[in-house]
C-alpha positions as a printed NumPy array, in Angstrom:
array([[  0.   ,   0.   ,   0.   ],
       [  1.284,   3.459,  -0.84 ],
       [  0.176,   6.336,   1.377],
       [  0.3  ,  10.031,   0.573],
       [ -0.712,  13.178,   2.368],
       [ -4.009,  14.676,   1.298],
       [ -2.378,  18.106,   1.568],
       [ -5.139,  19.822,   3.527],
       [ -4.787,  17.797,   6.715],
       [ -2.205,  15.507,   8.23 ],
       [ -4.439,  12.545,   7.487],
       [ -2.774,   9.888,   5.347],
       [ -4.913,   8.369,   2.637],
       [ -4.12 ,   5.256,   0.586],
       [ -4.201,   5.775,  -3.14 ],
       [ -3.664,   3.63 ,  -6.198],
       [ -0.523,   4.135,  -8.26 ],
       [ -2.497,   5.175, -11.34 ],
       [ -3.989,   8.139,  -9.406],
       [ -0.672,   9.36 ,  -8.047],
       [  0.352,  12.886,  -8.916],
       [  4.054,  12.189,  -8.508],
       [  6.273,  12.141, -11.551],
       [  7.372,   8.532, -10.959],
       [  4.953,   6.044,  -9.491],
       [  6.515,   3.753,  -6.915],
       [  6.433,   0.077,  -7.817],
       [  6.027,  -1.819,  -4.545],
       [  7.554,  -5.029,  -5.917],
       [ 10.739,  -3.169,  -6.887],
       [ 10.736,  -1.3  ,  -3.567],
       [ 10.436,  -4.578,  -1.658],
       [ 13.33 ,  -6.09 ,  -3.632],
       [ 15.4  ,  -3.021,  -2.704],
       [ 14.585,  -3.612,   0.974],
       [ 15.472,  -7.306,   0.742],
       [ 18.759,  -6.493,  -0.99 ],
       [ 19.492,  -3.521,   1.283],
       [ 20.141,  -1.48 ,  -1.839],
       [ 21.93 ,   1.787,  -0.96 ],
       [ 21.072,   3.156,  -4.419],
       [ 17.399,   3.173,  -3.362],
       [ 18.052,   5.454,  -0.372],
       [ 16.413,   8.805,  -1.002],
       [ 13.848,   7.362,  -3.428],
       [ 11.542,   5.961,  -0.735],
       [ 11.258,   4.966,   2.914],
       [  9.406,   2.088,   4.45 ],
       [  7.582,   1.688,   7.74 ],
       [  6.96 ,  -1.465,   9.723],
       [  3.379,  -1.467,  10.981],
       [  4.018,  -3.848,  13.888],
       [  6.851,  -1.78 ,  15.384],
       [  6.117,   1.759,  14.119],
       [  9.712,   2.075,  12.901],
       [ 10.688,   3.773,   9.635],
       [ 13.781,   2.778,   7.662],
       [ 15.762,   3.512,   4.525],
       [ 15.996,   0.611,   2.047],
       [ 19.643,   0.011,   3.016],
       [ 18.861,  -0.28 ,   6.742],
       [ 20.861,  -3.168,   8.265],
       [ 18.073,  -4.113,  10.679],
       [ 16.282,  -7.437,  10.575],
       [ 14.015,  -7.647,   7.543],
       [ 10.314,  -7.34 ,   8.349],
       [  7.542,  -9.549,   7.016],
       [  6.208,  -8.109,   3.748],
       [  2.658,  -7.969,   5.129],
       [  3.858,  -5.569,   7.846],
       [  5.492,  -3.037,   5.497],
       [  4.131,   0.217,   4.06 ],
       [  6.13 ,   2.281,   1.539],
       [  6.346,   6.081,   1.506],
       [  7.686,   8.312,  -1.234],
       [  9.093,  10.845,   1.265],
       [  9.272,  11.666,   4.95 ],
       [  6.504,  14.223,   4.41 ],
       [  4.131,  11.408,   3.49 ],
       [  4.751,   9.368,   6.627],
       [  2.248,   9.461,   9.474],
       [  3.6  ,   9.902,  13.001],
       [  2.633,   6.322,  13.741],
       [  1.58 ,   3.537,  11.43 ]])
């Protein structure tokens, strides 16, 4: 699931990639592969949050890899809620 800020409030709303207004839509499968491979080249392109812990990480984070079902991807820090 990709979450973005609605702009008017701090509420985060899920949207589908085809409705995104960003120049490059994030492909979650590619993002997940970047997390699994701890790809430093992906740092700065997106962040991910672990819903069970409330922790946010860069793709290259050396922490234990989370279960895929517990991960949400964010295009920037501005799009991340204070807790997931």
